Coordinates of C-alpha atoms in Angstrom, one line a residue:
Chain Q
M1 CA -121.8 -165.1 -140.5
I2 CA -125.2 -166.9 -139.9
N3 CA -128.4 -165.6 -139.2
I4 CA -130.9 -167.6 -138.0
R5 CA -135.0 -167.2 -138.1
S6 CA -136.4 -169.6 -135.9
K7 CA -139.6 -171.4 -136.6
V8 CA -141.8 -169.2 -137.9
F9 CA -142.8 -168.0 -141.8
E10 CA -142.6 -164.2 -142.5
T11 CA -146.3 -164.0 -142.0
N12 CA -146.2 -160.2 -140.7
S13 CA -148.4 -158.0 -143.2
S14 CA -146.7 -154.8 -141.8
S15 CA -142.8 -155.4 -141.1
T16 CA -140.6 -157.9 -140.4
H17 CA -139.8 -161.0 -138.1
S18 CA -136.4 -159.5 -137.4
I19 CA -136.0 -161.7 -134.3
S20 CA -137.1 -164.8 -133.9
I21 CA -136.6 -167.4 -131.1
S22 CA -137.5 -170.3 -129.3
S23 CA -136.9 -172.0 -125.7
V24 CA -133.5 -173.4 -126.8
S25 CA -132.2 -170.6 -128.2
D26 CA -128.7 -169.5 -126.6
G27 CA -127.4 -166.2 -125.4
I28 CA -130.2 -164.8 -124.4
L29 CA -130.1 -162.7 -121.1
D30 CA -132.1 -163.3 -117.5
T31 CA -133.8 -160.5 -115.9
I32 CA -135.4 -159.7 -112.5
L33 CA -139.4 -158.9 -112.3
P34 CA -139.9 -155.6 -110.9
N35 CA -142.8 -155.6 -108.7
S36 CA -146.2 -153.9 -109.7
K37 CA -145.1 -150.5 -108.6
G38 CA -141.8 -151.0 -111.0
V39 CA -139.5 -151.7 -108.1
I40 CA -137.0 -154.1 -107.5
I41 CA -136.2 -154.7 -103.7
L42 CA -132.7 -156.4 -102.7
T43 CA -132.6 -158.4 -99.7
G44 CA -129.5 -159.3 -99.7
G45 CA -128.1 -162.7 -98.1
Q46 CA -125.7 -164.5 -95.9
F47 CA -122.9 -165.7 -98.0
G48 CA -120.0 -167.5 -95.7
W49 CA -118.6 -170.5 -96.1
E50 CA -121.0 -172.6 -97.7
V51 CA -119.8 -174.6 -101.0
E52 CA -122.7 -173.5 -103.3
E53 CA -123.0 -172.0 -107.0
Y54 CA -125.5 -169.7 -108.0
N55 CA -126.3 -168.4 -111.6
D56 CA -129.5 -166.8 -111.3
A57 CA -130.0 -163.0 -111.8
L58 CA -131.2 -162.1 -108.2
T59 CA -129.0 -164.0 -106.2
K60 CA -125.7 -162.4 -108.3
A61 CA -127.6 -158.8 -108.0
N62 CA -128.2 -160.0 -103.9
Y63 CA -124.5 -160.6 -104.1
C64 CA -123.2 -157.4 -105.7
A65 CA -125.5 -155.4 -103.7
V66 CA -124.0 -157.0 -100.0
D67 CA -120.4 -156.5 -101.5
C68 CA -121.1 -152.7 -101.8
C69 CA -122.5 -152.4 -98.5
E70 CA -119.4 -154.5 -96.8
Q71 CA -117.4 -152.0 -98.5
S72 CA -119.5 -149.0 -97.5
N73 CA -119.0 -147.7 -101.0
D74 CA -122.1 -145.7 -102.3
E75 CA -120.3 -145.1 -105.9
L76 CA -120.6 -149.2 -106.2
K77 CA -124.1 -148.9 -105.1
L78 CA -125.3 -146.4 -107.3
F79 CA -123.5 -147.9 -110.4
L80 CA -125.4 -151.3 -109.6
I81 CA -128.6 -149.5 -109.2
E82 CA -128.0 -148.2 -112.8
V83 CA -127.1 -151.2 -114.3
I84 CA -130.3 -153.1 -112.8
K85 CA -132.4 -150.3 -114.1
E86 CA -131.3 -150.2 -117.5
H87 CA -131.5 -153.8 -118.0
T88 CA -134.6 -154.7 -116.0
G89 CA -136.8 -151.2 -116.8
A90 CA -137.3 -151.2 -113.2
K91 CA -138.3 -147.8 -111.9
E92 CA -136.3 -148.1 -108.8
V93 CA -134.1 -150.2 -106.9
I94 CA -134.1 -150.3 -103.1
F95 CA -131.5 -152.3 -101.0
N96 CA -133.5 -153.5 -98.0
M97 CA -130.7 -155.2 -95.9
S98 CA -128.5 -154.5 -92.8
N99 CA -124.9 -155.7 -92.6
S100 CA -124.5 -154.7 -88.9
N101 CA -127.8 -155.4 -87.3
F102 CA -128.2 -158.9 -86.5
E103 CA -131.6 -158.9 -85.6
D104 CA -132.5 -157.2 -89.0
D105 CA -134.6 -160.1 -91.0
N106 CA -132.6 -159.2 -93.9
F107 CA -129.2 -159.2 -92.0
S108 CA -126.3 -159.6 -94.9
Y109 CA -122.8 -160.4 -95.2
I110 CA -119.9 -161.7 -97.1
D111 CA -117.4 -163.9 -95.7
H112 CA -114.7 -160.9 -94.6
Q113 CA -112.0 -162.8 -96.8
S114 CA -114.5 -162.4 -99.7
V115 CA -115.4 -159.0 -99.3
G116 CA -114.6 -157.1 -102.8
T117 CA -114.4 -160.0 -104.9
T118 CA -117.1 -158.2 -107.4
K119 CA -114.5 -155.9 -108.3
Y120 CA -114.1 -157.3 -111.8
A121 CA -117.3 -157.2 -112.7
F122 CA -117.7 -153.8 -111.5
E123 CA -115.0 -152.8 -113.8
N124 CA -117.7 -151.7 -116.2
K125 CA -121.4 -151.7 -117.0
E126 CA -121.2 -154.3 -119.8
T127 CA -119.2 -156.7 -117.6
L128 CA -121.4 -156.4 -114.3
K129 CA -124.5 -156.5 -116.8
Q130 CA -123.0 -159.8 -117.7
F131 CA -122.0 -160.9 -114.4
I132 CA -125.6 -160.5 -113.1
F133 CA -127.8 -161.4 -115.8
N134 CA -125.9 -164.0 -118.0
R135 CA -127.0 -167.7 -116.8
N136 CA -123.4 -168.6 -118.1
S137 CA -121.7 -166.2 -115.5
W138 CA -121.5 -168.4 -112.0
L139 CA -120.8 -167.3 -108.2
Y140 CA -119.4 -169.7 -106.4
T141 CA -118.8 -169.5 -102.6
D142 CA -116.7 -171.9 -100.9
N143 CA -114.0 -171.4 -97.9
D144 CA -110.4 -172.9 -97.3
N145 CA -111.2 -174.4 -94.2
R146 CA -112.2 -177.8 -95.5
D147 CA -110.2 -181.1 -94.9
D148 CA -109.9 -181.5 -98.8
Y149 CA -109.2 -178.1 -99.6
S150 CA -106.4 -177.3 -101.9
E151 CA -105.3 -174.0 -103.2
E152 CA -104.1 -175.7 -106.5
Chain N
M1 CA -137.3 -180.9 -144.3
I2 CA -135.6 -177.9 -146.8
L3 CA -138.5 -176.2 -148.7
A4 CA -136.3 -173.9 -150.6
Q5 CA -133.0 -172.8 -151.1
Y6 CA -131.6 -170.1 -153.1
I7 CA -128.2 -167.6 -153.5
N8 CA -129.0 -164.2 -153.2
G9 CA -125.9 -162.4 -154.1
N10 CA -123.2 -163.3 -151.7
T11 CA -125.8 -165.0 -149.6
K12 CA -127.0 -168.4 -149.4
V13 CA -130.5 -168.9 -148.1
T14 CA -132.1 -171.9 -146.9
I15 CA -135.6 -172.3 -145.4
H16 CA -136.9 -175.0 -144.0
D17 CA -140.5 -176.5 -143.4
D18 CA -141.0 -175.2 -140.0
G19 CA -140.6 -171.5 -141.0
T20 CA -136.9 -171.5 -139.9
K21 CA -134.5 -169.4 -142.2
V22 CA -130.9 -169.8 -142.5
R23 CA -128.5 -167.5 -144.0
E24 CA -125.1 -167.7 -144.6
Y25 CA -122.3 -165.2 -146.0
E26 CA -119.1 -164.1 -145.9
G27 CA -118.2 -160.4 -145.2
I28 CA -120.7 -158.1 -145.8
P29 CA -124.0 -159.5 -146.9
K30 CA -125.1 -158.1 -150.3
P31 CA -128.4 -159.3 -151.4
I32 CA -129.7 -158.4 -155.1
H33 CA -133.4 -159.2 -154.3
P34 CA -135.5 -159.4 -151.2
E35 CA -135.9 -162.1 -149.2
S36 CA -139.5 -161.6 -148.2
C37 CA -142.0 -158.9 -149.7
D38 CA -145.0 -157.3 -147.6
V39 CA -147.7 -156.9 -149.9
K40 CA -150.9 -155.5 -149.9
I41 CA -153.6 -156.9 -152.2
S42 CA -156.7 -155.0 -151.0
N43 CA -157.6 -151.8 -148.9
R44 CA -160.9 -153.4 -148.2
C45 CA -161.5 -154.8 -144.8
D46 CA -164.6 -154.6 -142.5
G47 CA -162.7 -155.4 -139.1
K48 CA -163.0 -151.2 -138.0
C49 CA -160.0 -152.0 -135.5
H50 CA -159.6 -149.0 -133.6
F51 CA -156.2 -149.0 -133.8
C52 CA -155.5 -150.2 -137.4
S53 CA -152.7 -148.3 -138.9
E54 CA -153.8 -149.1 -142.4
M55 CA -156.8 -147.0 -142.5
S56 CA -158.6 -149.6 -144.2
N57 CA -162.1 -149.8 -144.5
P58 CA -165.5 -151.8 -146.3
Q59 CA -165.2 -149.2 -149.7
G60 CA -161.5 -149.8 -149.9
K61 CA -160.1 -151.0 -153.6
H62 CA -158.8 -154.6 -154.5
A63 CA -155.1 -154.6 -156.0
D64 CA -154.9 -155.3 -159.5
L65 CA -153.0 -159.2 -159.1
N66 CA -152.1 -159.4 -162.9
K67 CA -150.0 -156.7 -162.4
L68 CA -148.4 -157.5 -159.1
L69 CA -147.5 -160.8 -160.6
E70 CA -145.6 -158.7 -163.8
V71 CA -143.7 -156.7 -160.5
L72 CA -142.7 -160.1 -158.6
D73 CA -141.8 -161.8 -161.8
P74 CA -137.8 -161.6 -161.3
L75 CA -137.7 -163.2 -157.6
P76 CA -136.6 -166.8 -157.6
A77 CA -138.4 -169.7 -156.1
G78 CA -137.9 -169.3 -152.3
V79 CA -139.0 -165.8 -151.5
E80 CA -141.5 -165.3 -149.1
L81 CA -144.5 -163.2 -149.6
A82 CA -146.6 -162.2 -147.1
F83 CA -150.2 -160.6 -147.6
G84 CA -153.1 -159.7 -145.3
F85 CA -156.1 -161.7 -145.8
N86 CA -159.0 -159.0 -144.7
T87 CA -162.2 -160.1 -146.5
G88 CA -160.9 -161.4 -149.4
H89 CA -159.5 -160.6 -152.5
P90 CA -161.9 -162.2 -155.5
D91 CA -158.8 -163.3 -157.5
L92 CA -157.1 -164.8 -154.7
I93 CA -156.9 -168.2 -155.3
T94 CA -156.0 -167.5 -159.1
F95 CA -153.0 -165.6 -157.7
L96 CA -151.9 -168.1 -154.9
Q97 CA -151.9 -171.0 -157.6
S98 CA -149.4 -168.6 -159.7
V99 CA -147.6 -168.1 -156.7
K100 CA -147.0 -171.6 -156.2
Q101 CA -146.5 -172.2 -159.8
K102 CA -143.3 -169.8 -159.5
G103 CA -142.0 -171.5 -156.1
W104 CA -142.5 -168.5 -154.0
I105 CA -143.9 -169.2 -150.5
A106 CA -147.2 -167.5 -149.7
N107 CA -147.8 -166.3 -146.3
T108 CA -151.0 -164.4 -145.0
T109 CA -152.3 -162.7 -142.1
I110 CA -156.1 -162.7 -140.8
N111 CA -157.7 -160.8 -138.2
E112 CA -159.1 -163.7 -135.7
R113 CA -162.7 -162.1 -136.0
H114 CA -162.9 -162.6 -140.1
I115 CA -161.7 -166.5 -139.5
H116 CA -165.5 -167.8 -138.8
N117 CA -166.6 -166.3 -142.3
N118 CA -163.5 -167.5 -144.3
I119 CA -162.9 -170.5 -142.7
E120 CA -163.6 -173.1 -145.7
L121 CA -161.5 -170.7 -147.8
I122 CA -158.7 -170.8 -145.5
Q123 CA -158.8 -174.5 -145.0
F124 CA -158.8 -174.8 -148.5
L125 CA -155.4 -172.7 -148.8
I126 CA -154.0 -175.2 -146.4
K127 CA -154.7 -178.3 -147.7
N128 CA -154.0 -177.0 -151.5
D129 CA -150.2 -175.8 -149.8
L130 CA -151.4 -172.2 -151.3
V131 CA -150.1 -170.9 -148.2
K132 CA -147.4 -171.7 -145.5
G133 CA -147.5 -169.4 -142.5
I134 CA -150.8 -168.3 -141.3
G135 CA -150.8 -165.1 -138.8
I136 CA -153.7 -164.7 -136.7
S137 CA -154.2 -161.3 -135.3
Y138 CA -155.6 -161.9 -132.0
S139 CA -157.6 -160.0 -129.5
S140 CA -159.6 -161.8 -127.2
N141 CA -160.3 -165.8 -126.9
D142 CA -163.8 -165.4 -128.4
Y143 CA -162.9 -167.3 -131.5
I144 CA -160.8 -170.2 -130.1
S145 CA -162.9 -172.7 -131.4
E146 CA -161.7 -171.3 -134.9
I147 CA -158.4 -170.7 -134.3
K148 CA -158.3 -174.6 -132.9
S149 CA -159.7 -175.9 -136.1
L150 CA -156.9 -174.2 -138.1
S151 CA -153.9 -175.0 -135.9
S152 CA -155.3 -178.5 -136.3
M153 CA -154.1 -178.5 -139.9
T154 CA -151.0 -176.8 -139.8
N155 CA -147.7 -176.0 -137.4
N156 CA -147.3 -172.8 -139.0
I157 CA -149.7 -170.8 -137.3
V158 CA -148.4 -167.2 -135.8
F159 CA -150.2 -165.2 -133.1
H160 CA -150.0 -161.5 -133.8
L161 CA -150.1 -159.9 -130.8
I162 CA -149.5 -156.2 -130.5
M163 CA -147.9 -154.7 -127.3
G164 CA -149.7 -152.1 -125.7
I165 CA -152.8 -153.7 -127.0
N166 CA -152.3 -157.3 -126.3
T167 CA -151.6 -158.0 -122.5
L168 CA -149.2 -160.5 -121.3
Q169 CA -152.2 -162.7 -120.0
D170 CA -153.3 -163.5 -123.8
I171 CA -149.8 -165.2 -124.1
D172 CA -150.5 -167.3 -121.5
C173 CA -153.8 -168.1 -122.9
L174 CA -152.4 -169.0 -126.4
Y175 CA -149.9 -171.0 -124.6
E176 CA -152.5 -173.1 -122.9
V177 CA -154.6 -173.6 -126.2
C178 CA -151.4 -174.7 -128.0
Q179 CA -150.3 -177.1 -125.4
D180 CA -153.7 -178.8 -125.3
Q181 CA -153.2 -179.4 -128.9
G182 CA -149.3 -180.5 -128.5
K183 CA -148.3 -177.7 -130.6
D184 CA -145.6 -175.2 -130.0
C185 CA -147.0 -171.8 -129.4
K186 CA -145.6 -169.2 -131.7
I187 CA -145.9 -165.4 -131.3
L188 CA -145.1 -162.6 -133.0
V189 CA -144.9 -159.5 -131.3
L190 CA -145.6 -156.5 -133.4
G191 CA -144.7 -152.7 -131.8
Y192 CA -147.2 -150.4 -131.3
K193 CA -147.5 -148.2 -134.3
N194 CA -148.8 -144.7 -133.7
Y195 CA -150.0 -144.0 -136.8
G196 CA -153.6 -144.0 -138.7
N197 CA -156.2 -145.0 -136.2
G198 CA -153.6 -146.1 -133.5
S199 CA -152.4 -142.3 -132.7
N200 CA -156.2 -141.5 -131.9
Y201 CA -156.3 -144.5 -129.9
L202 CA -153.5 -144.0 -128.0
L203 CA -154.7 -140.1 -127.2
E204 CA -157.6 -141.5 -125.7
H205 CA -156.1 -144.6 -123.5
K206 CA -152.5 -143.2 -123.1
E207 CA -152.0 -144.3 -119.7
E208 CA -154.0 -147.6 -120.0
I209 CA -151.6 -148.2 -122.9
E210 CA -148.1 -147.2 -121.4
N211 CA -148.8 -149.3 -118.3
N212 CA -149.3 -152.1 -120.3
K213 CA -146.3 -151.3 -122.5
Y214 CA -144.2 -150.9 -119.3
L215 CA -145.8 -155.0 -118.5
W216 CA -144.1 -156.0 -121.9
Y217 CA -141.4 -154.0 -121.2
T218 CA -140.1 -155.5 -118.1
R219 CA -141.9 -159.1 -117.9
L220 CA -142.2 -160.5 -121.6
V221 CA -138.6 -162.1 -120.9
S222 CA -139.4 -164.2 -118.0
L223 CA -141.8 -166.2 -120.7
F224 CA -138.8 -166.5 -123.1
S225 CA -137.9 -169.9 -121.8
L226 CA -141.4 -171.5 -121.6
I227 CA -140.7 -175.2 -123.5
G228 CA -142.5 -174.9 -126.8
M229 CA -142.4 -171.1 -127.1
T230 CA -141.3 -169.5 -130.3
F231 CA -141.1 -165.6 -129.8
S232 CA -140.8 -163.2 -133.2
F233 CA -140.8 -159.4 -133.1
D234 CA -140.6 -156.9 -136.0
N235 CA -138.8 -153.8 -136.2
L236 CA -140.7 -151.7 -134.3
A237 CA -141.0 -154.1 -131.3
I238 CA -137.3 -154.8 -130.9
D239 CA -137.2 -151.0 -130.7
Q240 CA -139.9 -150.2 -128.4
L241 CA -138.9 -153.1 -126.3
N242 CA -135.1 -152.3 -126.4
L243 CA -134.8 -155.9 -127.0
K244 CA -130.8 -156.0 -127.6
R245 CA -130.5 -155.7 -123.8
Y246 CA -131.4 -159.4 -123.5
F247 CA -129.0 -160.9 -126.1
T248 CA -125.6 -161.3 -125.9
N249 CA -123.5 -159.7 -128.9
K250 CA -122.8 -163.2 -130.3
A251 CA -126.4 -164.2 -130.1
W252 CA -127.6 -160.9 -131.2
D253 CA -125.4 -161.1 -134.6
K254 CA -126.9 -164.6 -135.4
F255 CA -130.8 -163.6 -134.5
Y256 CA -131.1 -160.3 -136.0
M257 CA -132.4 -160.5 -139.1
G258 CA -132.1 -157.0 -140.1
G259 CA -133.9 -153.7 -140.3
D260 CA -136.7 -153.1 -143.0
G261 CA -135.3 -152.7 -146.4
K262 CA -131.9 -154.5 -145.7
W263 CA -133.6 -157.8 -146.7
T264 CA -137.2 -157.0 -147.3
C265 CA -139.6 -154.2 -148.9
Y266 CA -143.2 -153.6 -148.8
I267 CA -145.5 -153.4 -151.9
D268 CA -148.7 -151.7 -152.1
A269 CA -150.4 -153.5 -155.3
V270 CA -153.3 -151.1 -154.7
K271 CA -151.9 -147.9 -155.3
Q272 CA -148.8 -149.5 -157.4
E273 CA -146.3 -148.5 -155.3
F274 CA -143.1 -149.7 -153.6
A275 CA -141.5 -148.7 -149.8
V276 CA -139.5 -149.6 -147.8
S277 CA -141.9 -150.9 -145.1
S278 CA -146.0 -150.5 -144.8
T279 CA -145.1 -147.2 -142.6
S280 CA -142.9 -145.2 -144.5
T281 CA -144.0 -142.2 -146.3
N282 CA -141.5 -142.1 -148.8
R283 CA -143.2 -144.1 -152.0
V284 CA -142.0 -144.9 -155.4
S285 CA -144.3 -145.6 -158.4
F286 CA -144.3 -149.0 -160.2
N287 CA -144.3 -146.6 -163.2
N288 CA -141.1 -145.1 -162.1
V289 CA -138.9 -148.2 -161.3
D290 CA -138.8 -152.2 -161.3
L291 CA -138.6 -153.9 -158.2
L292 CA -134.9 -155.3 -158.2
S293 CA -133.6 -151.7 -159.0
Y294 CA -135.7 -150.3 -156.0
F295 CA -134.6 -153.0 -153.7
G296 CA -131.2 -152.6 -154.5
N297 CA -131.3 -148.9 -153.8
I298 CA -132.8 -149.6 -150.3
S299 CA -131.0 -152.4 -149.4
E300 CA -127.6 -150.4 -150.0
I301 CA -129.0 -147.3 -148.0
S302 CA -129.7 -149.8 -145.0
T303 CA -126.2 -151.6 -145.6
N304 CA -124.8 -147.9 -145.2
K305 CA -126.8 -147.0 -142.3
I306 CA -125.1 -150.1 -140.5
A307 CA -121.5 -149.1 -141.3
K308 CA -122.0 -145.8 -140.3

């Protein structure tokens, strides 16, 4: 086992430098910043056929939120809210999106073939937290209608 | 560059000249002496900080530093000693020369408002390599020129900020100062101590402090990735920030250096007492036990707590 204290001497005259990390330290999770009232507002997004990759927490949280709405699953929605609140310290998480009204500013959807793809992330709180807040967890969007698409 | 290396029980410890410490061990670590001691060498201070947990005052007593050297004697070279600078102990330089001869690493913390009147002494200590790490308790940017003067002499300045008292804007300010000087910005985040004067201050400013702490709780992590920034935390801050939520299990095992008492201990040389930390009420007199026996006892208790 190795323990590392990065770049500081023990100057504390009251207790210990029990964690010391620099900007290059690995294994540090991301967050989503609540607004000044402690609220995180998820506005969804449109996740269709585009070939994209995301590892930022907000996009991944929004993807999960849209997936919950597409499945009309309130249980998953509450689970997601709980995980986000616990990790970020937010007092409230609000879903401000619509998956039925095209005219809504936050009209959101996931391509129908991809609905439910977050089910593995929702297996337990820890996996969902790691999916959303770990920058090594990636969300890829794509489609199988491209000329160069191969199931392999 | 390696500054010191020693074996402590089944653990190999390497300390680099930028303060980085690497600990290597197999199985459960069983240290036989502290890696660092937080040492109180004086109870005299004219800082009058309204949140002070130490209850130091202008009439406070100084410690007998010869007695302290006797107590520390069994420690090997490379062990760190951290002491508060306050308004200065009259035997400080002689003491630090002895510390250097023994190969111990002396680190100190000074309140920024005391720098101006002690700047020549601090510069002397840095130039003569009598102290390595210098903590500066930062409360406002009124003393930036003094801070810059010290910072130009060493890369080992660490700014001590208290969550709930200092603000996140203080970090922005210090980061800018360090960037201007081409230095890394090193911040030690201390938890809010609800003891001594701190408890009265909390009662009087509860809402303001709690709102401030909430901002630290939710927003500090967004500063972790700033280039040239180093953050460290004491155990109280780790607890109050619930810092573990931001780490993968692997990273936590790598970066968490242990609870108070596992690798460290507190020595109140004024009262001639040992304790797990400065906030412990359970204290043992120098007359009843020696340092290694005391440490062996608290370290084992700390290990057992983790095992449970």
